[in-house]
Amino acid sequence: MNDRTIKLLIIGESGVGKSSLIRRFVEDKFDDNHDVTIGMDFKSKVINIDGLEYKLALWDTAGAERFRSLTPSFYRKALGAVLVYDITNRESLTKLEAWLAELENYSDNPNIATIVVGNKVDKERVISREEDCDIRLL
């Protein structure tokens, strides 16, 4: 990767909507019937930061356990990570700590920036707004 590429990982359980978030951001499209990601997917978008163009490389991985062998190389050289959970699925929220631990274990960047995103806000909540605000991962 060159110095104007920002590698950003999108991480979370299978079915939380990681691929849909990426597609909406990159292509401004949404597909209700998106296929499950097998292995890994990659999309990019050129963004402007302070007058300079950067390539934002969005790495999407299958949240399924059977694809975990791909993960060590997936985390290398990432500058940031988006941890995604589904607000209609409590288990996806409780498993975020394990995803964060995996990120910390495999990332070669001790200062990797992380953010948590509650997805599927158009659906009926199982996780309350108060719980969203009370997320304590660190």
PDB file of C-alpha atoms in Angstrom:
ATOM      1  CA  MET A   1       0.000   0.000   0.000  1.00  0.00           C
ATOM      2  CA  ASN A   2       1.214   3.477  -0.761  1.00  0.00           C
ATOM      3  CA  ASP A   3       1.271   6.342   1.724  1.00  0.00           C
ATOM      4  CA  ARG A   4      -2.066   7.648   0.437  1.00  0.00           C
ATOM      5  CA  THR A   5      -3.938   4.406   1.089  1.00  0.00           C
ATOM      6  CA  ILE A   6      -5.886   3.996   4.300  1.00  0.00           C
ATOM      7  CA  LYS A   7      -6.687   0.384   5.144  1.00  0.00           C
ATOM      8  CA  LEU A   8      -9.885   0.181   7.173  1.00  0.00           C
ATOM      9  CA  LEU A   9     -11.248  -3.124   8.511  1.00  0.00           C
ATOM     10  CA  ILE A  10     -14.966  -3.760   8.901  1.00  0.00           C
ATOM     11  CA  ILE A  11     -15.373  -6.376  11.649  1.00  0.00           C
ATOM     12  CA  GLY A  12     -18.275  -8.157  13.327  1.00  0.00           C
ATOM     13  CA  GLU A  13     -20.462 -11.238  13.426  1.00  0.00           C
ATOM     14  CA  SER A  14     -21.959 -12.740  10.301  1.00  0.00           C
ATOM     15  CA  GLY A  15     -25.210 -11.048   9.281  1.00  0.00           C
ATOM     16  CA  VAL A  16     -24.739  -7.720  11.084  1.00  0.00           C
ATOM     17  CA  GLY A  17     -24.662  -5.790   7.797  1.00  0.00           C
ATOM     18  CA  LYS A  18     -20.950  -5.095   7.268  1.00  0.00           C
ATOM     19  CA  SER A  19     -21.144  -5.576   3.498  1.00  0.00           C
ATOM     20  CA  SER A  20     -24.295  -3.465   3.279  1.00  0.00           C
ATOM     21  CA  LEU A  21     -22.607  -0.590   5.141  1.00  0.00           C
ATOM     22  CA  ILE A  22     -19.665  -0.730   2.763  1.00  0.00           C
ATOM     23  CA  ARG A  23     -21.855  -0.893  -0.342  1.00  0.00           C
ATOM     24  CA  ARG A  24     -23.944   2.061   0.847  1.00  0.00           C
ATOM     25  CA  PHE A  25     -20.807   4.118   1.500  1.00  0.00           C
ATOM     26  CA  VAL A  26     -18.958   3.217  -1.717  1.00  0.00           C
ATOM     27  CA  GLU A  27     -21.807   2.866  -4.244  1.00  0.00           C
ATOM     28  CA  ASP A  28     -24.726   4.589  -2.454  1.00  0.00           C
ATOM     29  CA  LYS A  29     -26.774   1.407  -3.008  1.00  0.00           C
ATOM     30  CA  PHE A  30     -28.620  -0.976  -0.723  1.00  0.00           C
ATOM     31  CA  ASP A  31     -29.682  -4.542  -1.461  1.00  0.00           C
ATOM     32  CA  ASP A  32     -32.028  -6.252   1.007  1.00  0.00           C
ATOM     33  CA  ASN A  33     -30.996  -9.672  -0.317  1.00  0.00           C
ATOM     34  CA  HIS A  34     -27.213  -9.440  -0.043  1.00  0.00           C
ATOM     35  CA  ASP A  35     -25.343 -12.757  -0.196  1.00  0.00           C
ATOM     36  CA  VAL A  36     -23.253 -13.776   2.799  1.00  0.00           C
ATOM     37  CA  THR A  37     -19.579 -12.847   2.399  1.00  0.00           C
ATOM     38  CA  ILE A  38     -17.411 -15.909   1.889  1.00  0.00           C
ATOM     39  CA  GLY A  39     -13.831 -15.386   2.959  1.00  0.00           C
ATOM     40  CA  MET A  40     -13.014 -11.760   2.311  1.00  0.00           C
ATOM     41  CA  ASP A  41     -14.238  -8.891   0.148  1.00  0.00           C
ATOM     42  CA  PHE A  42     -12.620  -5.576  -0.690  1.00  0.00           C
ATOM     43  CA  LYS A  43     -13.922  -2.255  -1.944  1.00  0.00           C
ATOM     44  CA  SER A  44     -12.265   1.118  -2.237  1.00  0.00           C
ATOM     45  CA  LYS A  45     -13.270   4.736  -2.496  1.00  0.00           C
ATOM     46  CA  VAL A  46     -11.226   7.862  -3.100  1.00  0.00           C
ATOM     47  CA  ILE A  47     -11.827  10.474  -0.421  1.00  0.00           C
ATOM     48  CA  ASN A  48     -10.541  14.018   0.044  1.00  0.00           C
ATOM     49  CA  ILE A  49      -8.903  14.981   3.334  1.00  0.00           C
ATOM     50  CA  ASP A  50      -7.549  18.526   3.680  1.00  0.00           C
ATOM     51  CA  GLY A  51      -7.286  18.895  -0.095  1.00  0.00           C
ATOM     52  CA  LEU A  52      -5.416  15.610  -0.608  1.00  0.00           C
ATOM     53  CA  GLU A  53      -6.884  12.510  -2.218  1.00  0.00           C
ATOM     54  CA  TYR A  54      -6.614   9.226  -0.352  1.00  0.00           C
ATOM     55  CA  LYS A  55      -7.690   5.751  -1.330  1.00  0.00           C
ATOM     56  CA  LEU A  56      -9.826   4.298   1.441  1.00  0.00           C
ATOM     57  CA  ALA A  57      -9.441   0.507   1.230  1.00  0.00           C
ATOM     58  CA  LEU A  58     -12.383  -1.154   2.986  1.00  0.00           C
ATOM     59  CA  TRP A  59     -11.732  -4.767   3.960  1.00  0.00           C
ATOM     60  CA  ASP A  60     -14.814  -6.833   4.691  1.00  0.00           C
ATOM     61  CA  THR A  61     -14.452 -10.271   6.221  1.00  0.00           C
ATOM     62  CA  ALA A  62     -16.942 -13.039   6.784  1.00  0.00           C
ATOM     63  CA  GLY A  63     -17.980 -13.030  10.423  1.00  0.00           C
ATOM     64  CA  ALA A  64     -18.383 -16.810  10.367  1.00  0.00           C
ATOM     65  CA  GLU A  65     -16.017 -18.880  12.504  1.00  0.00           C
ATOM     66  CA  ARG A  66     -15.051 -21.162   9.599  1.00  0.00           C
ATOM     67  CA  PHE A  67     -13.228 -18.300   7.864  1.00  0.00           C
ATOM     68  CA  ARG A  68     -11.083 -17.302  10.857  1.00  0.00           C
ATOM     69  CA  SER A  69      -7.939 -18.805   9.274  1.00  0.00           C
ATOM     70  CA  LEU A  70      -7.904 -15.764   6.972  1.00  0.00           C
ATOM     71  CA  THR A  71      -7.688 -13.285   9.818  1.00  0.00           C
ATOM     72  CA  PRO A  72      -3.985 -12.847  10.676  1.00  0.00           C
ATOM     73  CA  SER A  73      -3.126 -11.390   7.258  1.00  0.00           C
ATOM     74  CA  PHE A  74      -6.415  -9.460   7.184  1.00  0.00           C
ATOM     75  CA  TYR A  75      -5.319  -7.296  10.137  1.00  0.00           C
ATOM     76  CA  ARG A  76      -1.837  -6.356   8.896  1.00  0.00           C
ATOM     77  CA  LYS A  77      -1.162  -2.694   8.070  1.00  0.00           C
ATOM     78  CA  ALA A  78      -4.665  -1.529   9.009  1.00  0.00           C
ATOM     79  CA  LEU A  79      -4.947   2.047  10.255  1.00  0.00           C
ATOM     80  CA  GLY A  80      -8.498   1.674  11.539  1.00  0.00           C
ATOM     81  CA  ALA A  81     -11.298  -0.744  12.323  1.00  0.00           C
ATOM     82  CA  VAL A  82     -15.069  -0.417  12.419  1.00  0.00           C
ATOM     83  CA  LEU A  83     -16.618  -2.913  14.856  1.00  0.00           C
ATOM     84  CA  VAL A  84     -20.204  -3.529  13.725  1.00  0.00           C
ATOM     85  CA  TYR A  85     -23.095  -5.060  15.633  1.00  0.00           C
ATOM     86  CA  ASP A  86     -26.780  -5.487  14.806  1.00  0.00           C
ATOM     87  CA  ILE A  87     -29.172  -3.589  17.104  1.00  0.00           C
ATOM     88  CA  THR A  88     -31.719  -6.396  16.598  1.00  0.00           C
ATOM     89  CA  ASN A  89     -29.293  -9.112  17.758  1.00  0.00           C
ATOM     90  CA  ARG A  90     -27.974  -8.995  21.324  1.00  0.00           C
ATOM     91  CA  GLU A  91     -25.428 -11.764  20.687  1.00  0.00           C
ATOM     92  CA  SER A  92     -23.739  -9.634  18.016  1.00  0.00           C
ATOM     93  CA  LEU A  93     -23.147  -6.953  20.663  1.00  0.00           C
ATOM     94  CA  THR A  94     -21.847  -9.338  23.324  1.00  0.00           C
ATOM     95  CA  LYS A  95     -19.383 -10.821  20.830  1.00  0.00           C
ATOM     96  CA  LEU A  96     -17.792  -7.424  20.101  1.00  0.00           C
ATOM     97  CA  GLU A  97     -15.360  -7.884  22.982  1.00  0.00           C
ATOM     98  CA  ALA A  98     -14.022 -11.037  21.309  1.00  0.00           C
ATOM     99  CA  TRP A  99     -13.675  -9.159  18.009  1.00  0.00           C
ATOM    100  CA  LEU A 100     -11.787  -6.370  19.774  1.00  0.00           C
ATOM    101  CA  ALA A 101      -9.490  -8.923  21.438  1.00  0.00           C
ATOM    102  CA  GLU A 102      -8.804 -10.518  18.057  1.00  0.00           C
ATOM    103  CA  LEU A 103      -8.044  -7.101  16.579  1.00  0.00           C
ATOM    104  CA  GLU A 104      -5.604  -6.334  19.392  1.00  0.00           C
ATOM    105  CA  ASN A 105      -4.004  -9.769  19.033  1.00  0.00           C
ATOM    106  CA  TYR A 106      -3.429  -9.697  15.264  1.00  0.00           C
ATOM    107  CA  SER A 107      -2.997  -5.998  14.459  1.00  0.00           C
ATOM    108  CA  ASP A 108       0.557  -4.832  13.852  1.00  0.00           C
ATOM    109  CA  ASN A 109      -0.541  -1.254  14.643  1.00  0.00           C
ATOM    110  CA  PRO A 110      -0.584  -0.535  18.398  1.00  0.00           C
ATOM    111  CA  ASN A 111      -2.419   2.752  17.704  1.00  0.00           C
ATOM    112  CA  ILE A 112      -5.149   1.401  15.421  1.00  0.00           C
ATOM    113  CA  ALA A 113      -8.214   3.665  15.540  1.00  0.00           C
ATOM    114  CA  THR A 114     -11.471   1.874  16.359  1.00  0.00           C
ATOM    115  CA  ILE A 115     -15.111   2.841  16.287  1.00  0.00           C
ATOM    116  CA  VAL A 116     -18.258   0.876  17.152  1.00  0.00           C
ATOM    117  CA  VAL A 117     -21.315   1.050  14.874  1.00  0.00           C
ATOM    118  CA  GLY A 118     -24.801  -0.211  15.745  1.00  0.00           C
ATOM    119  CA  ASN A 119     -26.343  -1.238  12.420  1.00  0.00           C
ATOM    120  CA  LYS A 120     -29.865  -1.956  11.123  1.00  0.00           C
ATOM    121  CA  VAL A 121     -31.350   1.127  12.777  1.00  0.00           C
ATOM    122  CA  ASP A 122     -34.313   0.873  10.402  1.00  0.00           C
ATOM    123  CA  LYS A 123     -35.427  -2.300  12.242  1.00  0.00           C
ATOM    124  CA  GLU A 124     -37.037  -2.756  15.653  1.00  0.00           C
ATOM    125  CA  ARG A 125     -34.451  -2.512  18.416  1.00  0.00           C
ATOM    126  CA  VAL A 126     -33.576  -5.301  20.813  1.00  0.00           C
ATOM    127  CA  ILE A 127     -30.658  -3.286  22.187  1.00  0.00           C
ATOM    128  CA  SER A 128     -31.837  -0.024  23.733  1.00  0.00           C
ATOM    129  CA  ARG A 129     -30.321   3.366  22.997  1.00  0.00           C
ATOM    130  CA  GLU A 130     -29.094   3.460  26.601  1.00  0.00           C
ATOM    131  CA  GLU A 131     -27.221   0.178  26.079  1.00  0.00           C
ATOM    132  CA  ASP A 132     -25.748   1.597  22.874  1.00  0.00           C
ATOM    133  CA  CYS A 133     -24.348   4.490  24.885  1.00  0.00           C
ATOM    134  CA  ASP A 134     -23.095   2.194  27.660  1.00  0.00           C
ATOM    135  CA  ILE A 135     -20.832   0.064  25.489  1.00  0.00           C
ATOM    136  CA  ARG A 136     -17.654  -0.540  27.465  1.00  0.00           C
ATOM    137  CA  LEU A 137     -15.119  -2.402  25.362  1.00  0.00           C
ATOM    138  CA  LEU A 138     -11.874  -1.173  26.817  1.00  0.00           C
TER     139      LEU A 138
END
